[in-house]
Amino acid sequence: MGCMRWKVGKQKSSSSLAPLPPQAAPAIYHEQQRRELCALHALNNVFQDGTAFSRDTLQEISQRLSPSTMVTPHKKSMLGNGNYDVNVIMAALQTRGFEAVWWDKRRDVGCIQLSNVTGFILNVPSNMRWGPFRLPLKRQHWIGVREVGGLYYNLDSKLRSPQPVGTADELRKFLRQQLRGKNCELLLVVSEEVEAQQSWRTDG
């Protein structure tokens, strides 16, 4: 699995001024795509922790949700290669004291209290590939987005490196653009306390 911590940002200096002490750029954890494990990558990228969840954990959850079937409705791979659905993601988050809040696309994302949201997981259509070739087919893909060091980043596991989204306002623009697309869904990752108090929303 491609798991890297990227340093972002550069320290600017001027020859006419005394050099400023170097500021440490935030290290961003970013898992890259392996098999069909985009749900696993999205979870770990949102938590910024490669040990937050494992393939075995998600596999055990999917089997627990449907113990009587060999091929469960919560995963499309009987070999444990991934492609887990939203039920597995929600159950996985609950094992760590978090909840996934499904976002109603009829509402504007301006109603989200960003400071109370740990991260975002989007389910979006994505092109399928066969080796180096892009196929004229799409399937659903999970991606993680979260704030690191004061900026929001797109941590899609299919990207070679984290992609800056920007400030809170730019994040809202990004989410609006994604949600206008066909077959796109948004989950807010919040703590159990935030979900209980509904404090992920600004309109009460």
PDB file of C-alpha atoms in Angstrom:
ATOM      1  CA  MET A   1       0.000   0.000   0.000  1.00  0.00           C
ATOM      2  CA  GLY A   2       1.372   3.399  -0.919  1.00  0.00           C
ATOM      3  CA  CYS A   3       1.381   5.289   2.404  1.00  0.00           C
ATOM      4  CA  MET A   4       3.298   8.544   2.499  1.00  0.00           C
ATOM      5  CA  ARG A   5       3.570  11.663   4.600  1.00  0.00           C
ATOM      6  CA  TRP A   6       3.905  14.727   2.439  1.00  0.00           C
ATOM      7  CA  LYS A   7       5.438  18.036   3.485  1.00  0.00           C
ATOM      8  CA  VAL A   8       3.518  20.994   2.116  1.00  0.00           C
ATOM      9  CA  GLY A   9       4.307  24.685   1.988  1.00  0.00           C
ATOM     10  CA  LYS A  10       7.576  26.596   1.617  1.00  0.00           C
ATOM     11  CA  GLN A  11       9.137  29.284   3.814  1.00  0.00           C
ATOM     12  CA  LYS A  12       9.591  32.568   1.917  1.00  0.00           C
ATOM     13  CA  SER A  13      12.498  34.873   2.812  1.00  0.00           C
ATOM     14  CA  SER A  14      13.815  38.230   1.678  1.00  0.00           C
ATOM     15  CA  SER A  15      17.486  39.132   1.249  1.00  0.00           C
ATOM     16  CA  SER A  16      16.798  42.522   2.835  1.00  0.00           C
ATOM     17  CA  LEU A  17      15.428  41.079   6.034  1.00  0.00           C
ATOM     18  CA  ALA A  18      16.828  38.860   8.713  1.00  0.00           C
ATOM     19  CA  PRO A  19      15.872  35.262   7.893  1.00  0.00           C
ATOM     20  CA  LEU A  20      12.833  34.005   9.726  1.00  0.00           C
ATOM     21  CA  PRO A  21      13.098  30.772  11.691  1.00  0.00           C
ATOM     22  CA  PRO A  22      11.920  27.871   9.542  1.00  0.00           C
ATOM     23  CA  GLN A  23       8.346  26.797  10.126  1.00  0.00           C
ATOM     24  CA  ALA A  24       7.580  23.121   9.982  1.00  0.00           C
ATOM     25  CA  ALA A  25       5.177  22.328   7.161  1.00  0.00           C
ATOM     26  CA  PRO A  26       2.383  19.964   8.165  1.00  0.00           C
ATOM     27  CA  ALA A  27       2.978  16.322   7.390  1.00  0.00           C
ATOM     28  CA  ILE A  28      -0.031  14.893   5.552  1.00  0.00           C
ATOM     29  CA  TYR A  29      -0.736  11.171   5.679  1.00  0.00           C
ATOM     30  CA  HIS A  30      -1.956   9.887   2.310  1.00  0.00           C
ATOM     31  CA  GLU A  31      -2.674   6.269   1.414  1.00  0.00           C
ATOM     32  CA  GLN A  32      -2.686   5.504  -2.286  1.00  0.00           C
ATOM     33  CA  GLN A  33      -4.996   3.114  -4.062  1.00  0.00           C
ATOM     34  CA  ARG A  34      -4.510  -0.628  -3.636  1.00  0.00           C
ATOM     35  CA  ARG A  35      -6.927  -3.208  -5.006  1.00  0.00           C
ATOM     36  CA  GLU A  36     -10.471  -1.997  -4.308  1.00  0.00           C
ATOM     37  CA  LEU A  37      -9.717  -0.713  -0.827  1.00  0.00           C
ATOM     38  CA  CYS A  38     -10.755   2.914  -1.362  1.00  0.00           C
ATOM     39  CA  ALA A  39     -13.063   2.781   1.687  1.00  0.00           C
ATOM     40  CA  LEU A  40     -10.114   1.745   3.869  1.00  0.00           C
ATOM     41  CA  HIS A  41      -7.897   4.440   2.358  1.00  0.00           C
ATOM     42  CA  ALA A  42     -10.575   7.116   2.803  1.00  0.00           C
ATOM     43  CA  LEU A  43     -11.001   6.216   6.475  1.00  0.00           C
ATOM     44  CA  ASN A  44      -7.270   6.190   7.246  1.00  0.00           C
ATOM     45  CA  ASN A  45      -6.710   9.397   5.290  1.00  0.00           C
ATOM     46  CA  VAL A  46      -9.478  11.172   7.190  1.00  0.00           C
ATOM     47  CA  PHE A  47      -8.024   9.983  10.512  1.00  0.00           C
ATOM     48  CA  GLN A  48      -4.484  10.763   9.295  1.00  0.00           C
ATOM     49  CA  ASP A  49      -3.406   7.428  10.710  1.00  0.00           C
ATOM     50  CA  GLY A  50      -2.380   4.351   8.780  1.00  0.00           C
ATOM     51  CA  THR A  51      -3.197   2.153  11.761  1.00  0.00           C
ATOM     52  CA  ALA A  52      -6.706   3.532  12.361  1.00  0.00           C
ATOM     53  CA  PHE A  53      -8.310   0.741  10.323  1.00  0.00           C
ATOM     54  CA  SER A  54      -7.098  -2.349   8.504  1.00  0.00           C
ATOM     55  CA  ARG A  55      -8.413  -4.530   5.710  1.00  0.00           C
ATOM     56  CA  ASP A  56      -9.002  -7.297   8.237  1.00  0.00           C
ATOM     57  CA  THR A  57     -11.089  -4.937  10.378  1.00  0.00           C
ATOM     58  CA  LEU A  58     -13.337  -3.942   7.490  1.00  0.00           C
ATOM     59  CA  GLN A  59     -13.577  -7.545   6.335  1.00  0.00           C
ATOM     60  CA  GLU A  60     -14.659  -8.682   9.812  1.00  0.00           C
ATOM     61  CA  ILE A  61     -17.271  -5.902   9.974  1.00  0.00           C
ATOM     62  CA  SER A  62     -18.700  -6.787   6.578  1.00  0.00           C
ATOM     63  CA  GLN A  63     -19.001 -10.442   7.578  1.00  0.00           C
ATOM     64  CA  ARG A  64     -20.551  -9.524  10.910  1.00  0.00           C
ATOM     65  CA  LEU A  65     -23.201  -7.411   9.157  1.00  0.00           C
ATOM     66  CA  SER A  66     -24.215 -10.401   7.026  1.00  0.00           C
ATOM     67  CA  PRO A  67     -22.974 -13.552   8.797  1.00  0.00           C
ATOM     68  CA  SER A  68     -25.119 -16.036   6.896  1.00  0.00           C
ATOM     69  CA  THR A  69     -23.954 -15.219   3.373  1.00  0.00           C
ATOM     70  CA  MET A  70     -20.656 -15.904   1.665  1.00  0.00           C
ATOM     71  CA  VAL A  71     -20.885 -12.824  -0.556  1.00  0.00           C
ATOM     72  CA  THR A  72     -22.359 -10.121   1.653  1.00  0.00           C
ATOM     73  CA  PRO A  73     -24.352  -7.161   0.342  1.00  0.00           C
ATOM     74  CA  HIS A  74     -21.828  -4.922   2.096  1.00  0.00           C
ATOM     75  CA  LYS A  75     -18.901  -5.890  -0.078  1.00  0.00           C
ATOM     76  CA  LYS A  76     -18.667  -6.990  -3.683  1.00  0.00           C
ATOM     77  CA  SER A  77     -15.447  -8.938  -3.246  1.00  0.00           C
ATOM     78  CA  MET A  78     -15.617 -12.339  -1.576  1.00  0.00           C
ATOM     79  CA  LEU A  79     -11.791 -12.416  -1.420  1.00  0.00           C
ATOM     80  CA  GLY A  80     -11.519  -9.381   0.830  1.00  0.00           C
ATOM     81  CA  ASN A  81     -10.135  -7.105  -1.877  1.00  0.00           C
ATOM     82  CA  GLY A  82     -12.430  -4.284  -0.824  1.00  0.00           C
ATOM     83  CA  ASN A  83     -15.250  -2.356  -2.466  1.00  0.00           C
ATOM     84  CA  TYR A  84     -17.037  -1.909   0.878  1.00  0.00           C
ATOM     85  CA  ASP A  85     -20.304  -0.008   1.135  1.00  0.00           C
ATOM     86  CA  VAL A  86     -21.509   2.765   3.430  1.00  0.00           C
ATOM     87  CA  ASN A  87     -22.752   0.345   6.113  1.00  0.00           C
ATOM     88  CA  VAL A  88     -19.218  -0.953   6.635  1.00  0.00           C
ATOM     89  CA  ILE A  89     -17.838   2.588   6.821  1.00  0.00           C
ATOM     90  CA  MET A  90     -20.471   3.623   9.371  1.00  0.00           C
ATOM     91  CA  ALA A  91     -19.864   0.542  11.530  1.00  0.00           C
ATOM     92  CA  ALA A  92     -16.094   1.041  11.337  1.00  0.00           C
ATOM     93  CA  LEU A  93     -16.387   4.652  12.500  1.00  0.00           C
ATOM     94  CA  GLN A  94     -18.524   3.574  15.449  1.00  0.00           C
ATOM     95  CA  THR A  95     -15.736   1.286  16.687  1.00  0.00           C
ATOM     96  CA  ARG A  96     -13.677   4.450  17.263  1.00  0.00           C
ATOM     97  CA  GLY A  97     -16.407   6.601  18.780  1.00  0.00           C
ATOM     98  CA  PHE A  98     -17.390   8.407  15.595  1.00  0.00           C
ATOM     99  CA  GLU A  99     -20.481   8.635  13.426  1.00  0.00           C
ATOM    100  CA  ALA A 100     -21.103   9.175   9.730  1.00  0.00           C
ATOM    101  CA  VAL A 101     -23.772  11.777   9.011  1.00  0.00           C
ATOM    102  CA  TRP A 102     -25.339  11.456   5.585  1.00  0.00           C
ATOM    103  CA  TRP A 103     -25.649  14.904   4.016  1.00  0.00           C
ATOM    104  CA  ASP A 104     -28.996  15.780   2.431  1.00  0.00           C
ATOM    105  CA  LYS A 105     -28.046  17.286  -0.939  1.00  0.00           C
ATOM    106  CA  ARG A 106     -31.157  19.476  -0.864  1.00  0.00           C
ATOM    107  CA  ARG A 107     -29.411  21.544   1.821  1.00  0.00           C
ATOM    108  CA  ASP A 108     -26.535  23.932   1.182  1.00  0.00           C
ATOM    109  CA  VAL A 109     -23.155  22.999   2.669  1.00  0.00           C
ATOM    110  CA  GLY A 110     -23.024  26.483   4.175  1.00  0.00           C
ATOM    111  CA  CYS A 111     -25.096  24.966   7.000  1.00  0.00           C
ATOM    112  CA  ILE A 112     -22.196  22.727   8.067  1.00  0.00           C
ATOM    113  CA  GLN A 113     -20.345  23.785  11.228  1.00  0.00           C
ATOM    114  CA  LEU A 114     -16.912  22.917   9.877  1.00  0.00           C
ATOM    115  CA  SER A 115     -15.109  23.301  13.201  1.00  0.00           C
ATOM    116  CA  ASN A 116     -17.128  20.388  14.606  1.00  0.00           C
ATOM    117  CA  VAL A 117     -16.508  18.035  11.674  1.00  0.00           C
ATOM    118  CA  THR A 118     -13.459  15.750  11.787  1.00  0.00           C
ATOM    119  CA  GLY A 119     -13.472  15.067   8.061  1.00  0.00           C
ATOM    120  CA  PHE A 120     -15.524  14.266   4.989  1.00  0.00           C
ATOM    121  CA  ILE A 121     -15.968  11.101   2.952  1.00  0.00           C
ATOM    122  CA  LEU A 122     -17.403  11.400  -0.536  1.00  0.00           C
ATOM    123  CA  ASN A 123     -18.720   8.645  -2.756  1.00  0.00           C
ATOM    124  CA  VAL A 124     -18.158   9.681  -6.369  1.00  0.00           C
ATOM    125  CA  PRO A 125     -18.134   8.072  -9.826  1.00  0.00           C
ATOM    126  CA  SER A 126     -14.600   7.248 -10.946  1.00  0.00           C
ATOM    127  CA  ASN A 127     -13.104   5.893 -14.157  1.00  0.00           C
ATOM    128  CA  MET A 128     -12.056   2.267 -14.115  1.00  0.00           C
ATOM    129  CA  ARG A 129      -8.550   1.345 -15.245  1.00  0.00           C
ATOM    130  CA  TRP A 130      -6.920  -1.808 -16.538  1.00  0.00           C
ATOM    131  CA  GLY A 131      -3.222  -1.388 -15.976  1.00  0.00           C
ATOM    132  CA  PRO A 132      -2.205   1.890 -17.677  1.00  0.00           C
ATOM    133  CA  PHE A 133      -5.425   2.021 -19.698  1.00  0.00           C
ATOM    134  CA  ARG A 134      -8.524   4.006 -18.713  1.00  0.00           C
ATOM    135  CA  LEU A 135     -11.709   2.139 -19.541  1.00  0.00           C
ATOM    136  CA  PRO A 136     -14.923   3.844 -20.734  1.00  0.00           C
ATOM    137  CA  LEU A 137     -16.650   2.651 -17.549  1.00  0.00           C
ATOM    138  CA  LYS A 138     -17.250   4.216 -14.161  1.00  0.00           C
ATOM    139  CA  ARG A 139     -17.792   2.787 -10.704  1.00  0.00           C
ATOM    140  CA  GLN A 140     -18.327   4.383  -7.321  1.00  0.00           C
ATOM    141  CA  HIS A 141     -15.232   5.407  -5.376  1.00  0.00           C
ATOM    142  CA  TRP A 142     -14.684   6.626  -1.778  1.00  0.00           C
ATOM    143  CA  ILE A 143     -12.447   9.644  -1.135  1.00  0.00           C
ATOM    144  CA  GLY A 144     -11.460  11.409   2.078  1.00  0.00           C
ATOM    145  CA  VAL A 145     -11.186  15.169   2.655  1.00  0.00           C
ATOM    146  CA  ARG A 146      -9.999  16.881   5.819  1.00  0.00           C
ATOM    147  CA  GLU A 147      -8.219  19.901   7.286  1.00  0.00           C
ATOM    148  CA  VAL A 148      -4.494  19.723   8.028  1.00  0.00           C
ATOM    149  CA  GLY A 149      -2.505  22.730   9.200  1.00  0.00           C
ATOM    150  CA  GLY A 150      -5.302  25.206   8.537  1.00  0.00           C
ATOM    151  CA  LEU A 151      -6.088  24.103   4.966  1.00  0.00           C
ATOM    152  CA  TYR A 152      -8.381  21.421   3.570  1.00  0.00           C
ATOM    153  CA  TYR A 153      -7.002  18.681   1.331  1.00  0.00           C
ATOM    154  CA  ASN A 154      -8.464  16.216  -1.120  1.00  0.00           C
ATOM    155  CA  LEU A 155      -6.916  12.912  -0.023  1.00  0.00           C
ATOM    156  CA  ASP A 156      -8.313  10.778  -2.845  1.00  0.00           C
ATOM    157  CA  SER A 157      -6.271   7.576  -2.862  1.00  0.00           C
ATOM    158  CA  LYS A 158      -6.095   7.700  -6.671  1.00  0.00           C
ATOM    159  CA  LEU A 159      -4.105  10.949  -6.516  1.00  0.00           C
ATOM    160  CA  ARG A 160      -0.317  10.761  -6.452  1.00  0.00           C
ATOM    161  CA  SER A 161      -0.188  13.263  -3.608  1.00  0.00           C
ATOM    162  CA  PRO A 162      -2.620  15.262  -1.452  1.00  0.00           C
ATOM    163  CA  GLN A 163      -4.383  17.966  -3.457  1.00  0.00           C
ATOM    164  CA  PRO A 164      -4.964  21.281  -1.646  1.00  0.00           C
ATOM    165  CA  VAL A 165      -8.595  22.406  -1.629  1.00  0.00           C
ATOM    166  CA  GLY A 166      -7.910  25.532   0.393  1.00  0.00           C
ATOM    167  CA  THR A 167      -9.754  27.539   3.000  1.00  0.00           C
ATOM    168  CA  ALA A 168     -13.168  26.860   4.513  1.00  0.00           C
ATOM    169  CA  ASP A 169     -14.851  28.903   1.774  1.00  0.00           C
ATOM    170  CA  GLU A 170     -12.951  27.002  -0.899  1.00  0.00           C
ATOM    171  CA  LEU A 171     -13.924  23.723   0.747  1.00  0.00           C
ATOM    172  CA  ARG A 172     -17.596  24.685   0.523  1.00  0.00           C
ATOM    173  CA  LYS A 173     -17.160  25.502  -3.181  1.00  0.00           C
ATOM    174  CA  PHE A 174     -15.452  22.138  -3.693  1.00  0.00           C
ATOM    175  CA  LEU A 175     -18.249  20.254  -1.910  1.00  0.00           C
ATOM    176  CA  ARG A 176     -20.957  22.107  -3.853  1.00  0.00           C
ATOM    177  CA  GLN A 177     -19.227  21.247  -7.117  1.00  0.00           C
ATOM    178  CA  GLN A 178     -18.934  17.577  -6.176  1.00  0.00           C
ATOM    179  CA  LEU A 179     -22.548  17.321  -5.025  1.00  0.00           C
ATOM    180  CA  ARG A 180     -23.806  18.757  -8.317  1.00  0.00           C
ATOM    181  CA  GLY A 181     -22.405  15.676 -10.027  1.00  0.00           C
ATOM    182  CA  LYS A 182     -24.491  12.618 -10.698  1.00  0.00           C
ATOM    183  CA  ASN A 183     -24.334   9.808  -8.117  1.00  0.00           C
ATOM    184  CA  CYS A 184     -22.268  11.771  -5.598  1.00  0.00           C
ATOM    185  CA  GLU A 185     -22.954  11.415  -1.867  1.00  0.00           C
ATOM    186  CA  LEU A 186     -21.348  13.114   1.134  1.00  0.00           C
ATOM    187  CA  LEU A 187     -20.748  11.818   4.662  1.00  0.00           C
ATOM    188  CA  LEU A 188     -19.661  14.019   7.554  1.00  0.00           C
ATOM    189  CA  VAL A 189     -17.325  12.249   9.980  1.00  0.00           C
ATOM    190  CA  VAL A 190     -18.095  13.545  13.482  1.00  0.00           C
ATOM    191  CA  SER A 191     -17.583  12.427  17.067  1.00  0.00           C
ATOM    192  CA  GLU A 192     -20.413  10.693  18.919  1.00  0.00           C
ATOM    193  CA  GLU A 193     -20.802  13.796  21.101  1.00  0.00           C
ATOM    194  CA  VAL A 194     -21.143  16.101  18.083  1.00  0.00           C
ATOM    195  CA  GLU A 195     -23.725  13.785  16.529  1.00  0.00           C
ATOM    196  CA  ALA A 196     -25.707  13.549  19.784  1.00  0.00           C
ATOM    197  CA  GLN A 197     -25.795  17.339  20.088  1.00  0.00           C
ATOM    198  CA  GLN A 198     -26.333  17.853  16.345  1.00  0.00           C
ATOM    199  CA  SER A 199     -23.603  20.482  16.574  1.00  0.00           C
ATOM    200  CA  TRP A 200     -22.321  19.656  13.086  1.00  0.00           C
ATOM    201  CA  ARG A 201     -25.013  22.013  11.789  1.00  0.00           C
ATOM    202  CA  THR A 202     -25.243  25.777  12.142  1.00  0.00           C
ATOM    203  CA  ASP A 203     -29.016  26.121  11.848  1.00  0.00           C
ATOM    204  CA  GLY A 204     -29.975  24.321  15.078  1.00  0.00           C
TER     205      GLY A 204
END
